[in-house]
């Protein structure tokens, strides 16, 4: 803590506003306090002490770290679908289109990777919008059962390319829910896509949708090592 509060005690900064973050650790729990010291002056303009403001910014720091980690990972992962799309396209242009069955399968892979690329870009744009407080929810009635079925159908080719089986458990009937269809769809796509991505070949991904009196629950479980 000594180095963190040193700027607050520096006599050369008595006439300036000083801010610093202090990290406190106790029993494996970390708290980050942002301390600001503002110089005050009396009516004659002479120094008259300080105003101190202390804020708990732990959650803000964690959110910033998570955001930066996500941006780093997403930026890196942008290369994967691009490399895949480029490689398959080049192979097709070099003569692989003479095999209709192979062409159909590879075009399916290109389409799936293009969708993944689109989702990554949308995620990055959503972060920018959230930081600018420009996120608006478009709420409407949604058939969650149909949404789950559609999402699974979109990602099934990707799963089958790794010999991964997606098992879906759905209730016989499902009420409509008021929610943002596009954003819930995005969440589902990310969850299932990650489950496939981090699973070994010849494993299973389980997806369950069930309802209680006031809650709809969607669970995604894979057999990966995470």
Coordinates of N, CA and C in Angstrom, one line a residue, residues 63-186:
X63 N -14.5 -5.3 -14.2 CA -15.2 -5.2 -15.5 C -14.2 -4.8 -16.6
X64 N -13.4 -3.8 -16.3 CA -12.4 -3.4 -17.3 C -11.4 -4.5 -17.7
X65 N -11.0 -5.3 -16.7 CA -10.1 -6.4 -17.0 C -10.8 -7.4 -17.8
X66 N -12.0 -7.7 -17.5 CA -12.8 -8.7 -18.3 C -13.0 -8.2 -19.8
X67 N -13.3 -6.9 -19.9 CA -13.4 -6.3 -21.2 C -12.1 -6.4 -22.0
X68 N -11.0 -6.1 -21.4 CA -9.7 -6.1 -22.1 C -9.4 -7.5 -22.5
X69 N -9.6 -8.5 -21.6 CA -9.3 -9.9 -21.9 C -10.2 -10.3 -23.1
X70 N -11.5 -10.0 -23.1 CA -12.4 -10.4 -24.1 C -11.9 -9.8 -25.5
X71 N -11.5 -8.5 -25.5 CA -11.1 -7.9 -26.7 C -9.8 -8.5 -27.2
X72 N -8.9 -8.9 -26.3 CA -7.7 -9.6 -26.7 C -8.0 -10.9 -27.4
X73 N -8.9 -11.7 -26.7 CA -9.2 -13.0 -27.2 C -10.0 -12.9 -28.5
X74 N -11.0 -12.0 -28.6 CA -11.8 -11.8 -29.8 C -10.9 -11.4 -31.0
X75 N -10.0 -10.4 -30.7 CA -9.1 -10.0 -31.8 C -8.3 -11.1 -32.3
X76 N -7.8 -11.9 -31.4 CA -7.0 -13.1 -31.8 C -7.8 -14.1 -32.6
X77 N -9.0 -14.3 -32.1 CA -9.9 -15.3 -32.7 C -10.4 -14.9 -34.1
X78 N -10.4 -13.6 -34.4 CA -10.8 -13.2 -35.7 C -10.0 -13.8 -36.8
X79 N -8.7 -14.1 -36.5 CA -7.8 -14.7 -37.5 C -8.3 -16.1 -37.8
X80 N -8.9 -16.9 -36.9 CA -9.2 -18.3 -37.1 C -10.2 -18.4 -38.2
X81 N -11.4 -17.8 -38.1 CA -12.4 -18.0 -39.2 C -11.9 -17.4 -40.5
X82 N -11.1 -16.3 -40.5 CA -10.6 -15.7 -41.7 C -9.6 -16.7 -42.4
X83 N -8.7 -17.3 -41.6 CA -7.8 -18.2 -42.2 C -8.5 -19.4 -42.8
X84 N -9.6 -19.9 -42.1 CA -10.3 -21.0 -42.6 C -11.0 -20.7 -43.9
X85 N -11.7 -19.6 -43.9 CA -12.4 -19.1 -45.1 C -11.5 -19.0 -46.3
X86 N -10.3 -18.3 -46.0 CA -9.4 -18.1 -47.1 C -8.8 -19.5 -47.6
X87 N -8.5 -20.4 -46.7 CA -7.9 -21.7 -47.1 C -8.9 -22.5 -47.9
X88 N -10.1 -22.6 -47.4 CA -11.1 -23.4 -48.2 C -11.4 -22.8 -49.5
X89 N -11.5 -21.5 -49.6 CA -11.8 -20.8 -50.8 C -10.7 -21.0 -51.8
X90 N -9.5 -20.9 -51.4 CA -8.3 -21.1 -52.3 C -8.3 -22.5 -52.9
X91 N -8.6 -23.5 -52.0 CA -8.6 -24.9 -52.4 C -9.7 -25.1 -53.5
X92 N -10.9 -24.5 -53.2 CA -12.0 -24.7 -54.2 C -11.6 -24.0 -55.5
X93 N -11.0 -22.9 -55.5 CA -10.7 -22.2 -56.7 C -9.6 -22.9 -57.5
X94 N -8.8 -23.7 -56.8 CA -7.7 -24.4 -57.4 C -8.2 -25.7 -58.1
X95 N -9.5 -26.0 -58.0 CA -10.0 -27.2 -58.7 C -10.8 -28.2 -57.9
X96 N -11.0 -27.9 -56.6 CA -11.7 -28.8 -55.8 C -13.2 -28.8 -56.1
X97 N -13.7 -27.8 -56.8 CA -15.1 -27.7 -57.1 C -15.6 -28.8 -58.1
X98 N -14.6 -29.5 -58.6 CA -15.0 -30.7 -59.5 C -15.7 -31.8 -58.7
X99 N -15.5 -31.8 -57.4 CA -16.1 -32.8 -56.6 C -17.3 -32.1 -55.9
X100 N -18.6 -32.4 -56.4 CA -19.8 -31.7 -55.9 C -20.0 -31.9 -54.4
X101 N -19.8 -33.2 -53.9 CA -20.0 -33.5 -52.5 C -19.0 -32.7 -51.6
X102 N -17.8 -32.7 -52.0 CA -16.7 -32.0 -51.2 C -17.0 -30.5 -51.3
X103 N -17.4 -30.0 -52.4 CA -17.7 -28.6 -52.5 C -18.8 -28.2 -51.6
X104 N -19.9 -29.0 -51.6 CA -21.0 -28.7 -50.7 C -20.6 -28.7 -49.2
X105 N -19.8 -29.6 -48.8 CA -19.3 -29.7 -47.4 C -18.4 -28.5 -47.1
X106 N -17.5 -28.2 -48.0 CA -16.6 -27.1 -47.7 C -17.3 -25.7 -47.7
X107 N -18.3 -25.6 -48.6 CA -19.1 -24.3 -48.6 C -19.9 -24.2 -47.3
X108 N -20.4 -25.3 -46.7 CA -21.0 -25.3 -45.4 C -20.1 -24.8 -44.3
X109 N -18.8 -25.3 -44.4 CA -17.8 -24.9 -43.4 C -17.5 -23.4 -43.6
X110 N -17.4 -22.9 -44.8 CA -17.1 -21.5 -45.0 C -18.3 -20.6 -44.5
X111 N -19.5 -21.1 -44.7 CA -20.7 -20.4 -44.2 C -20.7 -20.3 -42.7
X112 N -20.4 -21.4 -42.0 CA -20.4 -21.5 -40.6 C -19.3 -20.6 -40.0
X113 N -18.1 -20.6 -40.6 CA -17.0 -19.7 -40.1 C -17.3 -18.2 -40.4
X114 N -18.0 -17.9 -41.5 CA -18.4 -16.6 -41.7 C -19.4 -16.1 -40.7
X115 N -20.3 -17.0 -40.2 CA -21.2 -16.6 -39.2 C -20.5 -16.4 -37.9
X116 N -19.5 -17.2 -37.6 CA -18.7 -17.0 -36.4 C -18.0 -15.7 -36.4
X117 N -17.4 -15.3 -37.6 CA -16.7 -14.1 -37.8 C -17.7 -12.9 -37.5
X118 N -18.9 -13.1 -38.0 CA -19.9 -12.0 -37.9 C -20.3 -11.8 -36.4
X119 N -20.4 -12.9 -35.6 CA -20.7 -12.8 -34.2 C -19.6 -12.2 -33.4
X120 N -18.3 -12.5 -33.8 CA -17.2 -11.8 -33.1 C -17.2 -10.3 -33.3
X121 N -17.4 -9.9 -34.6 CA -17.5 -8.5 -34.9 C -18.6 -7.8 -34.1
X122 N -19.8 -8.5 -34.1 CA -20.9 -7.9 -33.4 C -20.6 -7.8 -31.9
X123 N -19.9 -8.8 -31.3 CA -19.6 -8.7 -29.9 C -18.7 -7.5 -29.6
X124 N -17.7 -7.2 -30.5 CA -16.8 -6.1 -30.4 C -17.6 -4.8 -30.5
X125 N -18.6 -4.7 -31.4 CA -19.4 -3.5 -31.6 C -20.3 -3.3 -30.4
X126 N -20.8 -4.4 -29.8 CA -21.7 -4.3 -28.6 C -20.9 -3.7 -27.5
X127 N -19.6 -4.1 -27.3 CA -18.8 -3.6 -26.2 C -18.7 -2.0 -26.4
X128 N -18.4 -1.6 -27.6 CA -18.3 -0.2 -27.9 C -19.6 0.6 -27.5
X129 N -20.7 -0.1 -27.9 CA -22.0 0.6 -27.6 C -22.3 0.6 -26.1
X130 N -21.9 -0.4 -25.4 CA -22.1 -0.5 -23.9 C -21.3 0.6 -23.3
X131 N -20.1 0.8 -23.7 CA -19.2 1.8 -23.1 C -19.8 3.2 -23.4
X132 N -20.5 3.4 -24.5 CA -21.1 4.7 -24.8 C -22.5 4.8 -24.3
X133 N -23.0 3.8 -23.5 CA -24.3 3.8 -23.0 C -25.4 3.9 -24.1
X134 N -25.2 3.2 -25.2 CA -26.1 3.3 -26.3 C -26.8 1.9 -26.6
X135 N -26.8 1.0 -25.6 CA -27.4 -0.3 -25.8 C -28.9 -0.1 -25.5
X136 N -29.7 -0.5 -26.5 CA -31.2 -0.5 -26.3 C -31.7 -1.9 -26.5
X137 N -32.6 -2.3 -25.6 CA -33.2 -3.6 -25.7 C -34.5 -3.5 -26.5
X138 N -34.7 -4.4 -27.4 CA -35.9 -4.5 -28.2 C -36.7 -5.7 -27.7
X139 N -37.6 -5.4 -26.8 CA -38.4 -6.4 -26.1 C -39.7 -6.8 -26.8
X140 N -39.9 -8.1 -26.9 CA -41.1 -8.6 -27.6 C -41.3 -10.1 -27.1
X141 N -42.5 -10.6 -27.5 CA -42.8 -12.0 -27.1 C -41.9 -12.9 -28.0
X142 N -41.4 -13.9 -27.3 CA -40.4 -14.8 -28.0 C -40.7 -16.3 -27.6
X143 N -40.7 -17.1 -28.6 CA -40.8 -18.6 -28.3 C -39.4 -19.1 -28.1
X144 N -39.1 -19.3 -26.8 CA -37.7 -19.7 -26.4 C -37.4 -21.1 -27.0
X145 N -38.4 -22.0 -27.0 CA -38.2 -23.3 -27.5 C -37.8 -23.3 -29.0
X146 N -38.5 -22.5 -29.8 CA -38.2 -22.3 -31.2 C -36.8 -21.7 -31.4
X147 N -36.5 -20.7 -30.5 CA -35.2 -20.1 -30.6 C -34.0 -21.0 -30.3
X148 N -34.2 -21.9 -29.3 CA -33.2 -22.9 -29.0 C -33.0 -23.9 -30.2
X149 N -34.1 -24.3 -30.7 CA -34.1 -25.3 -31.9 C -33.4 -24.7 -33.0
X150 N -33.6 -23.4 -33.3 CA -33.0 -22.7 -34.5 C -31.5 -22.6 -34.2
X151 N -31.1 -22.2 -33.0 CA -29.7 -22.0 -32.7 C -28.9 -23.3 -32.8
X152 N -29.5 -24.4 -32.4 CA -28.9 -25.7 -32.5 C -28.7 -26.1 -33.9
X153 N -29.7 -25.8 -34.8 CA -29.6 -26.1 -36.2 C -28.5 -25.4 -36.9
X154 N -28.3 -24.1 -36.5 CA -27.3 -23.3 -37.1 C -25.9 -23.9 -36.8
X155 N -25.7 -24.3 -35.5 CA -24.4 -24.8 -35.1 C -24.1 -26.3 -35.2
X156 N -25.2 -27.0 -35.6 CA -25.0 -28.5 -35.8 C -23.9 -28.8 -36.8
X157 N -23.8 -28.2 -38.0 CA -22.8 -28.5 -39.0 C -21.4 -28.3 -38.4
X158 N -21.2 -27.3 -37.6 CA -19.9 -27.1 -36.9 C -19.6 -28.2 -35.9
X159 N -20.6 -28.6 -35.2 CA -20.4 -29.7 -34.2 C -20.1 -31.0 -35.0
X160 N -20.8 -31.3 -36.0 CA -20.7 -32.5 -36.8 C -19.3 -32.6 -37.4
X161 N -18.7 -31.4 -37.8 CA -17.4 -31.4 -38.3 C -16.3 -31.9 -37.3
X162 N -16.7 -31.9 -36.0 CA -15.7 -32.4 -35.0 C -16.3 -33.7 -34.4
X163 N -17.3 -34.3 -35.0 CA -17.9 -35.5 -34.5 C -18.5 -35.3 -33.1
X164 N -19.0 -34.1 -32.8 CA -19.6 -33.8 -31.5 C -21.1 -33.8 -31.7
X165 N -21.8 -34.5 -30.8 CA -23.3 -34.6 -30.8 C -23.9 -33.6 -29.9
X166 N -24.9 -32.8 -30.3 CA -25.6 -31.9 -29.5 C -26.9 -32.6 -29.1
X167 N -27.1 -32.8 -27.8 CA -28.3 -33.4 -27.2 C -29.1 -32.2 -26.6
X168 N -30.4 -32.2 -27.1 CA -31.3 -31.1 -26.6 C -32.4 -31.7 -25.9
X169 N -32.7 -31.1 -24.7 CA -33.8 -31.5 -23.9 C -34.8 -30.3 -23.8
X170 N -36.0 -30.5 -24.3 CA -36.9 -29.4 -24.4 C -38.3 -29.8 -23.8
X171 N -39.0 -28.9 -23.1 CA -40.3 -29.3 -22.6 C -41.3 -29.5 -23.7
X172 N -42.4 -30.2 -23.5 CA -43.4 -30.4 -24.5 C -44.0 -29.1 -24.9
X173 N -44.3 -28.2 -23.9 CA -44.9 -26.9 -24.2 C -44.1 -25.9 -23.5
X174 N -44.1 -24.7 -24.1 CA -43.3 -23.6 -23.6 C -44.1 -22.3 -23.7
X175 N -44.2 -21.5 -22.7 CA -44.8 -20.2 -22.8 C -44.0 -19.2 -23.5
X176 N -44.6 -18.1 -24.0 CA -43.8 -17.0 -24.6 C -43.2 -16.2 -23.5
X177 N -42.0 -15.6 -23.8 CA -41.4 -14.8 -22.8 C -41.1 -13.4 -23.4
X178 N -41.1 -12.4 -22.6 CA -40.8 -11.0 -23.1 C -39.3 -10.8 -23.0
X179 N -38.6 -10.7 -24.1 CA -37.2 -10.6 -24.0 C -36.7 -10.0 -25.4
X180 N -35.4 -9.7 -25.4 CA -34.8 -9.2 -26.6 C -34.3 -10.4 -27.4
X181 N -35.0 -10.8 -28.5 CA -34.8 -12.0 -29.3 C -33.3 -12.0 -29.8
X182 N -32.8 -11.0 -30.4 CA -31.5 -11.0 -31.0 C -30.4 -11.1 -29.9
X183 N -30.6 -10.5 -28.8 CA -29.5 -10.6 -27.8 C -29.5 -12.0 -27.1
X184 N -30.7 -12.5 -26.8 CA -30.7 -13.9 -26.2 C -30.2 -14.9 -27.3
X185 N -30.5 -14.7 -28.5 CA -29.9 -15.5 -29.6 C -28.4 -15.5 -29.6
X186 N -27.9 -14.3 -29.4 CA -26.4 -14.1 -29.4 C -25.8 -14.8 -28.2

